[in-house]
Coordinates of C-alpha atoms in Angstrom, one line a residue:
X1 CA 30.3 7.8 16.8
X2 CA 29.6 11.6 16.1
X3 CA 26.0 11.1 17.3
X4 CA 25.1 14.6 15.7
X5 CA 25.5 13.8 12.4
X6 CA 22.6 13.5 9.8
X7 CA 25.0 10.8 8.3
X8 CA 25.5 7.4 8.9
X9 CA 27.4 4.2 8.4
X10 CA 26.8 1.2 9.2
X11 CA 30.2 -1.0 8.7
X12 CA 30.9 -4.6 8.7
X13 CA 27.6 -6.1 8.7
X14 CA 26.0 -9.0 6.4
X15 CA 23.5 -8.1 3.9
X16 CA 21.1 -11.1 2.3
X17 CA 21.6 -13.4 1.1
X18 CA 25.6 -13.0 1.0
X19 CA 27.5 -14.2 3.9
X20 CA 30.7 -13.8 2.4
X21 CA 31.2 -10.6 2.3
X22 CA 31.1 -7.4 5.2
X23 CA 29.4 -4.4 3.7
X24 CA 29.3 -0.9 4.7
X25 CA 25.8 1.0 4.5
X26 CA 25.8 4.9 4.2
X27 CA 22.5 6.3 5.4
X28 CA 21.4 9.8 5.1
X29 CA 18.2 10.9 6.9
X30 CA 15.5 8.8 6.0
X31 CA 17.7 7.5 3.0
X32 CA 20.2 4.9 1.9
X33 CA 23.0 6.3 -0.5
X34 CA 25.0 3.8 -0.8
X35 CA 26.0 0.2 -0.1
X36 CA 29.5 -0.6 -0.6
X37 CA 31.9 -3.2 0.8
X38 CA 33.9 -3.1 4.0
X39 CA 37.3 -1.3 3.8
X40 CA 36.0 1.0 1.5
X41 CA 35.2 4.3 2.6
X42 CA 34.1 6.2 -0.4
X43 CA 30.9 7.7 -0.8
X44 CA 32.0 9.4 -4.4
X45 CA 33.0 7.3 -7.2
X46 CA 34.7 10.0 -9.0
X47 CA 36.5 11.7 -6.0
X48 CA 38.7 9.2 -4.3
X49 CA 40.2 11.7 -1.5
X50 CA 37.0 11.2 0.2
X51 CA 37.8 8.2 2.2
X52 CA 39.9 6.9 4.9
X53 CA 39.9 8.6 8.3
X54 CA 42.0 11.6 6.8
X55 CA 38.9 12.5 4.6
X56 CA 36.2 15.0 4.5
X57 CA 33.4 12.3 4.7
X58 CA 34.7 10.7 8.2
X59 CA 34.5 13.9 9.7
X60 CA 30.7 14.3 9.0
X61 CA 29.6 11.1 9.1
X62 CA 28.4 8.8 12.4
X63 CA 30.2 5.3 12.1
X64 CA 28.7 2.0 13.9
X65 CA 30.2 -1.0 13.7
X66 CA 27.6 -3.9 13.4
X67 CA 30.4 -6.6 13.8
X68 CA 29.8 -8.7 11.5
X69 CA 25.8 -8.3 12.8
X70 CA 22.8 -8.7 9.4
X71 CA 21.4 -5.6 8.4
X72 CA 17.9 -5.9 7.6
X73 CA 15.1 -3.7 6.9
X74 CA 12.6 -2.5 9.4
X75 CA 9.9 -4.7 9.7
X76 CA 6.0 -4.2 9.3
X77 CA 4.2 -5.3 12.5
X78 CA 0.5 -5.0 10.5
X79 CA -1.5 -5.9 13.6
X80 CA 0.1 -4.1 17.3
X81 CA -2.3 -3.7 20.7
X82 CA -0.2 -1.3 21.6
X83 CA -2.3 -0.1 24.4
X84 CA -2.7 -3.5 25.7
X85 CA -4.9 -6.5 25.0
X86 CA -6.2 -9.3 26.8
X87 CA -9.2 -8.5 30.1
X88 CA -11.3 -11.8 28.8
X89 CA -10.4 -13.4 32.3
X90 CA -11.3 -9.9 34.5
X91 CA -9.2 -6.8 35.3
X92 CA -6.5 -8.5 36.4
X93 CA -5.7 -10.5 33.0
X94 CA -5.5 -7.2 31.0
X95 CA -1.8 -6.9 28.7
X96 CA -0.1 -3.9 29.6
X97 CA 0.7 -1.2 27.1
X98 CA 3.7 -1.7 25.0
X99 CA 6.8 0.5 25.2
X100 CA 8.7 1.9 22.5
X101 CA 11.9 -0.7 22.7
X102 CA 9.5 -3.7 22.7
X103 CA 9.1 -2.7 18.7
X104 CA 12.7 -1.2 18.4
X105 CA 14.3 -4.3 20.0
X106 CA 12.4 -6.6 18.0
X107 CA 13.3 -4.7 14.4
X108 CA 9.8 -2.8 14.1
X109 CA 10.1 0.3 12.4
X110 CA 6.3 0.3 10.9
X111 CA 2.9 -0.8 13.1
X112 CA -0.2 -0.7 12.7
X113 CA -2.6 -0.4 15.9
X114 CA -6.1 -1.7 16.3
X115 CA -8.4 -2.2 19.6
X116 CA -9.4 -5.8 20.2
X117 CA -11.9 -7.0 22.2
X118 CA -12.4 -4.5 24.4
X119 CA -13.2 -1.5 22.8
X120 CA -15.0 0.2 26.1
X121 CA -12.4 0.4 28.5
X122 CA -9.8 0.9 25.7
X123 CA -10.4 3.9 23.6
X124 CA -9.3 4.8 19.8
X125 CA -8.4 8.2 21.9
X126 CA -6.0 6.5 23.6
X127 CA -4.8 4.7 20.5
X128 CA -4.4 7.6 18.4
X129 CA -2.5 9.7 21.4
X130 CA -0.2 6.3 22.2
X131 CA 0.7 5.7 18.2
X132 CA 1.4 9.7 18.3
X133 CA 3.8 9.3 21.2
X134 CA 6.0 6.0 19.6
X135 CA 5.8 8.0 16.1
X136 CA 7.6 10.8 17.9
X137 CA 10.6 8.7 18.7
X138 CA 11.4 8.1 14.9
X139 CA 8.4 5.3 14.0
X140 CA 6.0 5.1 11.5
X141 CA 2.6 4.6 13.5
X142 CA -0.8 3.6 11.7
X143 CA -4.2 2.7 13.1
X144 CA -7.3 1.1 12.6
X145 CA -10.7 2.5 13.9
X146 CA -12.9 0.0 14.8
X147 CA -12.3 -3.2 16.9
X148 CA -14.5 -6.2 17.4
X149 CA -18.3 -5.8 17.1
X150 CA -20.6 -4.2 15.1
X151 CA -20.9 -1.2 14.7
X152 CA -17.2 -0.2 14.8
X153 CA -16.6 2.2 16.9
X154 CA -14.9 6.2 15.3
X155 CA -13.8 9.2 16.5
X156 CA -15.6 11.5 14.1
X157 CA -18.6 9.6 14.1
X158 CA -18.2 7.6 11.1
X159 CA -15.3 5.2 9.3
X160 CA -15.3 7.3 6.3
X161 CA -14.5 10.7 8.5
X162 CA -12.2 9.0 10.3
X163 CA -10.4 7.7 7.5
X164 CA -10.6 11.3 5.7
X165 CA -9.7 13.4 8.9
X166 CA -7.5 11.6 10.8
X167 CA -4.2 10.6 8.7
X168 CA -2.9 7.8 10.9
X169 CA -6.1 5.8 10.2
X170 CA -6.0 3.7 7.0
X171 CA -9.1 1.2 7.4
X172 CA -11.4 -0.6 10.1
X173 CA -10.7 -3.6 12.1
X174 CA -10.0 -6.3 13.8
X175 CA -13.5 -6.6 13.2
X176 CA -14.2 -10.2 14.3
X177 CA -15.8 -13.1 12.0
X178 CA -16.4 -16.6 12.9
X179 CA -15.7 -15.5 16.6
X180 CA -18.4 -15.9 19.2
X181 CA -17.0 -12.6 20.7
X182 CA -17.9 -10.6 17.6
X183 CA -21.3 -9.3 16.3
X184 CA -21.6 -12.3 13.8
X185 CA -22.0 -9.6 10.5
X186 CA -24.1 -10.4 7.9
X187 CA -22.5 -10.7 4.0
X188 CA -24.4 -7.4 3.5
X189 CA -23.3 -5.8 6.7
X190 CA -19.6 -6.5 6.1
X191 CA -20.3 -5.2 2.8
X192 CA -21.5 -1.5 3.6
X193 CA -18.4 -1.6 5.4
X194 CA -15.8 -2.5 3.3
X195 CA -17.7 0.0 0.8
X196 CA -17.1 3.0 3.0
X197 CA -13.8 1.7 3.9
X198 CA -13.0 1.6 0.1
X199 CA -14.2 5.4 -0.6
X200 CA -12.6 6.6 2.0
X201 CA -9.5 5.0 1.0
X202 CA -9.9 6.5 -2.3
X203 CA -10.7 10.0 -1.5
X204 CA -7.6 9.9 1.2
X205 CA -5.1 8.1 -0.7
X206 CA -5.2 5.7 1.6
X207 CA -5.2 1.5 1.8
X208 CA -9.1 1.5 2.7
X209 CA -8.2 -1.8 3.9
X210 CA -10.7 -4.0 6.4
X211 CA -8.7 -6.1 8.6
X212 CA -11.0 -9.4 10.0
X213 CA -10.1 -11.2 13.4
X214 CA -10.8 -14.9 12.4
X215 CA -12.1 -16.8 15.5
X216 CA -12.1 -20.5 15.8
X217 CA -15.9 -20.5 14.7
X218 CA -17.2 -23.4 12.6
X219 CA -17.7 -21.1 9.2
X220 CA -13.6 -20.1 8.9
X221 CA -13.4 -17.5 5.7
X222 CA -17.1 -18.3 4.7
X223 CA -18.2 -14.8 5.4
X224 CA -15.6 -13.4 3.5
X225 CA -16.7 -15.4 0.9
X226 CA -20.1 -14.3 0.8
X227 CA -19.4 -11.1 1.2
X228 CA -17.6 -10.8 -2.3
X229 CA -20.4 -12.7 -3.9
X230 CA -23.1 -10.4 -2.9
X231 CA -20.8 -6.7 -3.3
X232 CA -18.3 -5.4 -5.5
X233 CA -15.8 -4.8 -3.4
X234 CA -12.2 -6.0 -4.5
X235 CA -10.6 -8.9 -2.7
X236 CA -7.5 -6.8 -1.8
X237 CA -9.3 -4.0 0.5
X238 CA -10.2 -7.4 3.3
X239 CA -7.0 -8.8 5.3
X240 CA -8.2 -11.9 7.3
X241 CA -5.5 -12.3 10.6
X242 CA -5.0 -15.5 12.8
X243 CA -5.3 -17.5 9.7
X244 CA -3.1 -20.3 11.5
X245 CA -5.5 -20.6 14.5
X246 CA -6.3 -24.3 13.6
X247 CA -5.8 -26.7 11.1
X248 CA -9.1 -25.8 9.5
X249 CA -8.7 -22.6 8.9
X250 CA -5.1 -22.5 8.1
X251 CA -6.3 -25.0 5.0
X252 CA -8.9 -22.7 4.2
X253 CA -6.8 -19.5 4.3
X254 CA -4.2 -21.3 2.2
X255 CA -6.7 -21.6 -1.2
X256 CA -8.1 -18.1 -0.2
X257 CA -4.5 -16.5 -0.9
X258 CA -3.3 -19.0 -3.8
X259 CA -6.7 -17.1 -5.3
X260 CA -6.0 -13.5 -5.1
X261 CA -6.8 -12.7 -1.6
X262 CA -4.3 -11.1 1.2
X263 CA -3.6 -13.2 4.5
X264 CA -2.0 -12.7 7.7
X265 CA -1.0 -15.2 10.3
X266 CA -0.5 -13.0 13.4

């Protein structure tokens, strides 16, 4: 490996859904060029000196052999405590932060952060300054302001500032719903919020999205249901997470997203 290079290839691995055959991924920067399979080296179509060891493009270019290992993309990890969770059972029970190779190791290339709970001890300081430090090893770091109870809690003093101001933020949450650890938010409170969330979005080009901690609370989505009925807010700016907490719920969330809505089952 030429560990250098600006130029990859990733040889001999599996690509889905064919496990037949061994292909060889060329990767420059941020960018695939081309996917070709194993055994053959060239980059260039039209200029077949290219290849082999005894060409110009094996001199420039980093090779790793995957064998026979599946290539995948990155994945999306939408809802991260990076700087810990947990501290419901005292000081001692608090989730330490996470370190860069617990995303790389488990294929995350793309997070999104969010406080929890806690939103006293643990700061959206600290979260902005910890999803700065795994950005700068090569990840794409987003970040909810926000966390559990009403009213969320900003850096600039408001949700639509933050949004505007700070470009790792792209929405509030986990606010918490049906959840006796939240602020129990009216239709019309929840409302306001996704409202602000949704200008904001706008103005920054952003997802303006409001990401809901579902609790195991005896109303499930019924909230969220409200809450469109009474604003005019689009379905697609809420994302309800923990949708498979119980039986319930998980019933409830299935209808909810067979009618438009988004879903997550962290």
């Amino acid at each position: 490996q030429k560990q250098s290079s600006s130029l990859y290839c990733l040889q001999n691995g599996y690509i889905l859904p064919d496990f037949e055959t061994l292909y060889d991924v060329y990767i420059a920067g941020k960018s695939i060029v081309k996917i070709v399979p194993s055994g053959n080296n060239n980059i260039d179509d039209n200029n077949n000196n290219n290849n082999n060891e005894n060409g110009v493009i094996s001199d420039i270019v980093s090779y790793i052999d995957l064998e026979k290992r599946l290539i995948l993309p990155g994945f999306i990890d939408g809802h991260q405590h990076i700087i810990g969770g947990g501290g419901e059972a005292g000081p001692t029970s608090r989730i330490p932060p996470c370190r860069v190779t617990d995303l790389v190791e488990s294929g995350v290339t793309t997070f999104v952060a969010l406080l929890g709970t806690d939103s006293i001890s643990r700061t959206l300081e600290d979260l902005l300054a910890k999803v700065r430090e795994l950005s700068s090893y090569g990840l794409n770091g987003l970040m909810y302001c926000g966390g559990y109870r009403l009213p969320p809690v900003s850096l600039t003093g408001s949700i639509e500032r933050d949004m505007m101001l700070i470009p790792e933020i792209i929405g509030v949450g986990e606010l918490a719903i049906a959840d006796h650890r939240g602020s129990s938010p009216t239709p019309q409170e929840l409302g306001k919020i996704a409202a602000q969330c949704r200008v904001a979005g706008l103005l920054s080009n952003k997802a303006g999205i409001v990401h809901l901690h579902l609790g195991d609370g005896k109303n499930g989505l019924k909230i969220l249901k409200d809450t469109l009925e009474w604003s005019d807010i689009p379905k697609s700016n809420f994302q309800p997470t923990h949708l498979s907490r119980n039986p319930t719920l998980l019933k409830e969330a299935i209808e909810w997203i067979r009618d438009g809505g988004l879903g997550d089952f962290t």
